[in-house]
Amino acid sequence: MEGGLFWTLAVIAASLVGLSKGGLPVVGMLGVPVLALAISPVTAAGLLLPVYVASDMIGLIAYRRAFDRRVLAILAPAAVLGIGLGWLTAAMVPERLVTGIVGAIGVAFAVSLLLRLRPEGQVRHARVGPGLFWGALTGYTSFVSHAGAPPYQVYVLPLKLDKTTFAGTTTVFFAFMNAVKLVPYWALGQFSPSNLKIAAVLAPTAILAVLAGVWLVKVLPEVLFFRLVTWALLAVSLKHLLSAVAG
């Protein structure tokens, strides 16, 4: 893991991770695919997890008072179950299959939002049943490839939280999941000394990107914010779907 290409891609990936923790969800999903242009996806996922955790700390401080407790109470236990399932089946389920499912869900949901197939004024209540399903799927896909954003947003976007609460809930939830994932990732041998050294070098870049993300959430108009979130969801989901089809 040497050379200019690797470090350029690593800095870009760390910046994307930081922006997502600052309240711009979905873009963090691009971190592993970007870094995987230089190293294997499995190695990239293990290397970036400490960067996620470091940037989580800043995001938690920024959004410590802006999150929806009911949404977190529903999603968090289910996510732990999904992470555990991902750990148990890591060697049995092809990552390509998971990537394709995540991509298909994200594309369908983003297109439905962009076409306004749901009435504009309809607001969904945070229901337990759907939350347990989407929370478990979020935990599973997040463990496999840090790709938990599409199933998470399928559940949370229809709740129509204001942009700050949405950003804060997202930041707190994924910070919780990343902390839980440390144990199975360590057990699977993903934290080599060299990976941890590289993650330490990348952490300041990610932290600066967190602050930039927090600022952008504050200044972006709410309609534009959610429109950008939806388009980003569509772009990333298409990337996952195409990657799965191409093999």
Short mmCIF file of C-alpha atoms in Angstrom, two decimals:
data_model
loop_
_atom_site.label_atom_id
_atom_site.label_comp_id
_atom_site.label_asym_id
_atom_site.label_seq_id
_atom_site.Cartn_x
_atom_site.Cartn_y
_atom_site.Cartn_z
CA MET A 1 0.00 0.00 0.00
CA GLU A 2 2.52 2.53 -1.17
CA GLY A 3 2.62 5.13 -3.90
CA GLY A 4 0.94 8.34 -4.93
CA LEU A 5 -2.20 6.70 -6.32
CA PHE A 6 -2.94 4.90 -3.07
CA TRP A 7 -2.48 8.01 -0.92
CA THR A 8 -4.52 10.19 -3.28
CA LEU A 9 -7.41 7.73 -3.19
CA ALA A 10 -7.03 7.26 0.57
CA VAL A 11 -7.31 11.01 1.21
CA ILE A 12 -10.39 11.22 -1.03
CA ALA A 13 -11.95 8.24 0.76
CA ALA A 14 -11.23 9.75 4.20
CA SER A 15 -12.77 13.05 3.08
CA LEU A 16 -15.93 11.27 1.92
CA VAL A 17 -16.14 9.45 5.24
CA GLY A 18 -15.78 12.73 7.12
CA LEU A 19 -18.42 14.51 5.05
CA SER A 20 -20.88 11.71 5.76
CA LYS A 21 -20.24 12.01 9.49
CA GLY A 22 -20.79 15.75 9.22
CA GLY A 23 -24.35 15.10 8.13
CA LEU A 24 -24.13 14.37 4.40
CA PRO A 25 -25.16 10.72 4.34
CA VAL A 26 -24.56 8.28 1.48
CA VAL A 27 -21.28 9.87 0.32
CA GLY A 28 -19.50 7.85 3.00
CA MET A 29 -20.49 4.72 1.06
CA LEU A 30 -18.15 5.85 -1.70
CA GLY A 31 -15.12 5.54 0.60
CA VAL A 32 -14.56 1.79 0.20
CA PRO A 33 -15.21 1.73 -3.59
CA VAL A 34 -12.80 4.65 -4.10
CA LEU A 35 -10.03 3.10 -2.03
CA ALA A 36 -10.70 -0.29 -3.64
CA LEU A 37 -9.31 1.18 -6.88
CA ALA A 38 -5.88 0.76 -5.28
CA ILE A 39 -6.30 -2.16 -2.82
CA SER A 40 -8.74 -5.02 -2.26
CA PRO A 41 -12.24 -4.11 -1.05
CA VAL A 42 -11.84 -6.21 2.11
CA THR A 43 -8.58 -4.46 3.01
CA ALA A 44 -10.12 -1.08 2.21
CA ALA A 45 -13.09 -1.76 4.51
CA GLY A 46 -10.82 -2.77 7.38
CA LEU A 47 -8.51 0.20 6.88
CA LEU A 48 -11.34 2.74 6.80
CA LEU A 49 -13.26 1.51 9.85
CA PRO A 50 -10.90 3.27 12.33
CA VAL A 51 -11.26 6.41 10.19
CA TYR A 52 -15.03 6.12 10.48
CA VAL A 53 -14.74 5.75 14.26
CA ALA A 54 -12.41 8.75 14.63
CA SER A 55 -14.69 10.99 12.59
CA ASP A 56 -17.71 9.66 14.49
CA MET A 57 -16.38 11.33 17.64
CA ILE A 58 -16.55 14.78 16.06
CA GLY A 59 -19.95 14.10 14.53
CA LEU A 60 -21.34 13.02 17.90
CA ILE A 61 -20.18 16.27 19.48
CA ALA A 62 -21.69 18.34 16.68
CA TYR A 63 -25.09 16.60 16.80
CA ARG A 64 -25.26 15.69 20.50
CA ARG A 65 -28.65 17.42 20.88
CA ALA A 66 -30.14 16.80 17.43
CA PHE A 67 -31.42 13.27 16.95
CA ASP A 68 -34.65 11.27 17.10
CA ARG A 69 -34.60 8.93 20.11
CA ARG A 70 -37.50 6.76 18.91
CA VAL A 71 -35.83 6.06 15.56
CA LEU A 72 -32.57 5.13 17.29
CA ALA A 73 -34.35 2.93 19.84
CA ILE A 74 -35.96 0.96 17.01
CA LEU A 75 -33.00 0.71 14.65
CA ALA A 76 -30.07 0.15 17.04
CA PRO A 77 -30.98 -3.30 18.43
CA ALA A 78 -31.91 -4.53 14.95
CA ALA A 79 -28.60 -3.28 13.58
CA VAL A 80 -26.69 -5.27 16.20
CA LEU A 81 -28.55 -8.38 15.05
CA GLY A 82 -27.68 -7.58 11.42
CA ILE A 83 -24.01 -7.06 12.25
CA GLY A 84 -23.94 -10.39 14.09
CA LEU A 85 -25.53 -12.12 11.12
CA GLY A 86 -22.96 -10.52 8.83
CA TRP A 87 -20.16 -11.77 11.07
CA LEU A 88 -21.54 -15.33 11.11
CA THR A 89 -22.11 -15.48 7.35
CA ALA A 90 -19.08 -13.45 6.20
CA ALA A 91 -17.49 -16.47 4.54
CA MET A 92 -20.70 -17.91 3.09
CA VAL A 93 -22.60 -15.09 1.36
CA PRO A 94 -20.98 -13.57 -1.76
CA GLU A 95 -20.36 -9.85 -1.35
CA ARG A 96 -21.52 -9.40 -4.95
CA LEU A 97 -25.01 -10.63 -4.02
CA VAL A 98 -25.28 -8.25 -1.07
CA THR A 99 -24.00 -5.37 -3.21
CA GLY A 100 -26.60 -6.09 -5.89
CA ILE A 101 -29.48 -6.23 -3.41
CA VAL A 102 -28.39 -2.99 -1.75
CA GLY A 103 -28.07 -1.31 -5.14
CA ALA A 104 -31.48 -2.46 -6.35
CA ILE A 105 -33.22 -1.27 -3.16
CA GLY A 106 -31.51 2.10 -3.30
CA VAL A 107 -32.27 2.70 -6.98
CA ALA A 108 -35.94 1.80 -6.63
CA PHE A 109 -36.39 3.99 -3.57
CA ALA A 110 -34.50 6.99 -4.96
CA VAL A 111 -36.43 6.88 -8.24
CA SER A 112 -39.73 6.73 -6.35
CA LEU A 113 -38.73 9.83 -4.36
CA LEU A 114 -37.57 11.74 -7.43
CA LEU A 115 -40.77 10.91 -9.31
CA ARG A 116 -42.81 11.83 -6.22
CA LEU A 117 -44.71 8.57 -6.28
CA ARG A 118 -45.65 9.26 -2.66
CA PRO A 119 -47.83 12.28 -1.83
CA GLU A 120 -45.65 15.22 -0.87
CA GLY A 121 -47.41 15.80 2.43
CA GLN A 122 -47.48 12.17 3.59
CA VAL A 123 -45.38 11.60 6.70
CA ARG A 124 -44.76 8.10 8.01
CA HIS A 125 -44.64 7.25 11.69
CA ALA A 126 -41.52 5.45 12.97
CA ARG A 127 -43.05 1.97 13.17
CA VAL A 128 -41.33 -0.86 15.01
CA GLY A 129 -41.88 -3.72 12.53
CA PRO A 130 -40.43 -2.06 9.42
CA GLY A 131 -37.72 -0.48 11.56
CA LEU A 132 -36.52 -3.86 12.81
CA PHE A 133 -36.32 -5.18 9.24
CA TRP A 134 -34.54 -2.17 7.75
CA GLY A 135 -32.32 -1.81 10.82
CA ALA A 136 -31.15 -5.41 10.58
CA LEU A 137 -30.54 -5.04 6.83
CA THR A 138 -28.61 -1.82 7.50
CA GLY A 139 -26.42 -3.56 10.08
CA TYR A 140 -25.78 -6.50 7.76
CA THR A 141 -24.86 -4.46 4.69
CA SER A 142 -22.82 -2.03 6.78
CA PHE A 143 -20.77 -4.92 8.18
CA VAL A 144 -20.19 -6.50 4.78
CA SER A 145 -19.16 -3.40 2.83
CA HIS A 146 -19.94 -0.18 4.80
CA ALA A 147 -23.01 0.08 2.54
CA GLY A 148 -25.75 0.58 5.11
CA ALA A 149 -27.05 3.93 3.88
CA PRO A 150 -29.64 2.78 1.28
CA PRO A 151 -31.69 0.50 3.57
CA TYR A 152 -31.35 3.04 6.39
CA GLN A 153 -32.73 5.82 4.21
CA VAL A 154 -35.59 3.67 2.91
CA TYR A 155 -36.85 3.67 6.50
CA VAL A 156 -35.85 7.16 7.68
CA LEU A 157 -36.47 9.48 4.70
CA PRO A 158 -40.28 8.95 4.67
CA LEU A 159 -40.36 10.09 8.32
CA LYS A 160 -39.61 13.60 7.00
CA LEU A 161 -37.37 14.67 9.87
CA ASP A 162 -35.99 18.19 9.59
CA LYS A 163 -32.51 18.28 8.03
CA THR A 164 -30.62 18.78 11.30
CA THR A 165 -32.46 15.98 13.11
CA PHE A 166 -32.03 13.74 10.07
CA ALA A 167 -28.28 14.46 9.96
CA GLY A 168 -27.92 14.00 13.71
CA THR A 169 -29.90 10.75 13.83
CA THR A 170 -27.85 9.39 10.95
CA THR A 171 -24.57 10.36 12.59
CA VAL A 172 -25.46 8.89 16.00
CA PHE A 173 -26.83 5.66 14.52
CA PHE A 174 -23.84 4.94 12.29
CA ALA A 175 -21.42 5.88 15.07
CA PHE A 176 -23.11 3.25 17.24
CA MET A 177 -22.88 0.65 14.47
CA ASN A 178 -19.22 1.39 13.78
CA ALA A 179 -18.39 0.94 17.47
CA VAL A 180 -20.17 -2.42 17.47
CA LYS A 181 -18.34 -3.50 14.29
CA LEU A 182 -14.94 -3.01 15.93
CA VAL A 183 -15.25 -6.36 17.73
CA PRO A 184 -15.99 -8.62 14.73
CA TYR A 185 -13.56 -6.72 12.49
CA TRP A 186 -10.84 -7.24 15.09
CA ALA A 187 -11.77 -10.92 15.40
CA LEU A 188 -11.48 -11.29 11.62
CA GLY A 189 -7.96 -9.82 11.69
CA GLN A 190 -8.77 -6.57 9.87
CA PHE A 191 -6.71 -4.31 12.16
CA SER A 192 -3.08 -4.91 11.25
CA PRO A 193 -0.44 -2.49 12.63
CA SER A 194 0.14 -1.07 9.13
CA ASN A 195 -3.60 -0.46 8.62
CA LEU A 196 -3.87 1.33 11.96
CA LYS A 197 -0.87 3.55 11.12
CA ILE A 198 -2.42 4.55 7.80
CA ALA A 199 -5.78 5.17 9.49
CA ALA A 200 -4.06 7.46 12.01
CA VAL A 201 -2.55 9.48 9.17
CA LEU A 202 -5.93 9.79 7.45
CA ALA A 203 -7.91 10.67 10.58
CA PRO A 204 -7.13 14.45 10.55
CA THR A 205 -8.39 14.71 6.96
CA ALA A 206 -11.61 12.95 7.92
CA ILE A 207 -12.10 15.19 10.97
CA LEU A 208 -11.70 18.35 8.89
CA ALA A 209 -14.24 16.93 6.43
CA VAL A 210 -16.68 16.34 9.32
CA LEU A 211 -16.53 20.04 10.18
CA ALA A 212 -17.07 20.92 6.51
CA GLY A 213 -20.10 18.61 6.41
CA VAL A 214 -21.62 20.18 9.52
CA TRP A 215 -21.23 23.62 7.94
CA LEU A 216 -22.83 22.50 4.69
CA VAL A 217 -25.84 21.06 6.53
CA LYS A 218 -26.35 24.44 8.22
CA VAL A 219 -26.16 26.53 5.04
CA LEU A 220 -27.99 24.30 2.54
CA PRO A 221 -31.74 24.97 2.15
CA GLU A 222 -33.75 22.01 3.45
CA VAL A 223 -35.38 21.16 0.10
CA LEU A 224 -32.00 21.25 -1.65
CA PHE A 225 -30.41 19.19 1.13
CA PHE A 226 -32.84 16.30 0.75
CA ARG A 227 -32.78 16.56 -3.04
CA LEU A 228 -28.98 16.17 -2.95
CA VAL A 229 -29.29 13.26 -0.51
CA THR A 230 -31.73 11.51 -2.87
CA TRP A 231 -29.57 12.03 -5.97
CA ALA A 232 -26.50 10.83 -4.09
CA LEU A 233 -28.44 7.75 -3.00
CA LEU A 234 -29.39 7.07 -6.62
CA ALA A 235 -25.81 7.51 -7.88
CA VAL A 236 -24.25 5.27 -5.25
CA SER A 237 -26.96 2.62 -5.60
CA LEU A 238 -26.50 2.54 -9.38
CA LYS A 239 -22.79 2.08 -8.84
CA HIS A 240 -23.43 -0.88 -6.54
CA LEU A 241 -25.95 -2.43 -8.90
CA LEU A 242 -23.65 -2.12 -11.91
CA SER A 243 -20.71 -3.51 -9.92
CA ALA A 244 -22.77 -6.55 -8.95
CA VAL A 245 -23.91 -7.17 -12.52
CA ALA A 246 -20.41 -6.73 -13.93
CA GLY A 247 -18.98 -9.05 -11.32
#
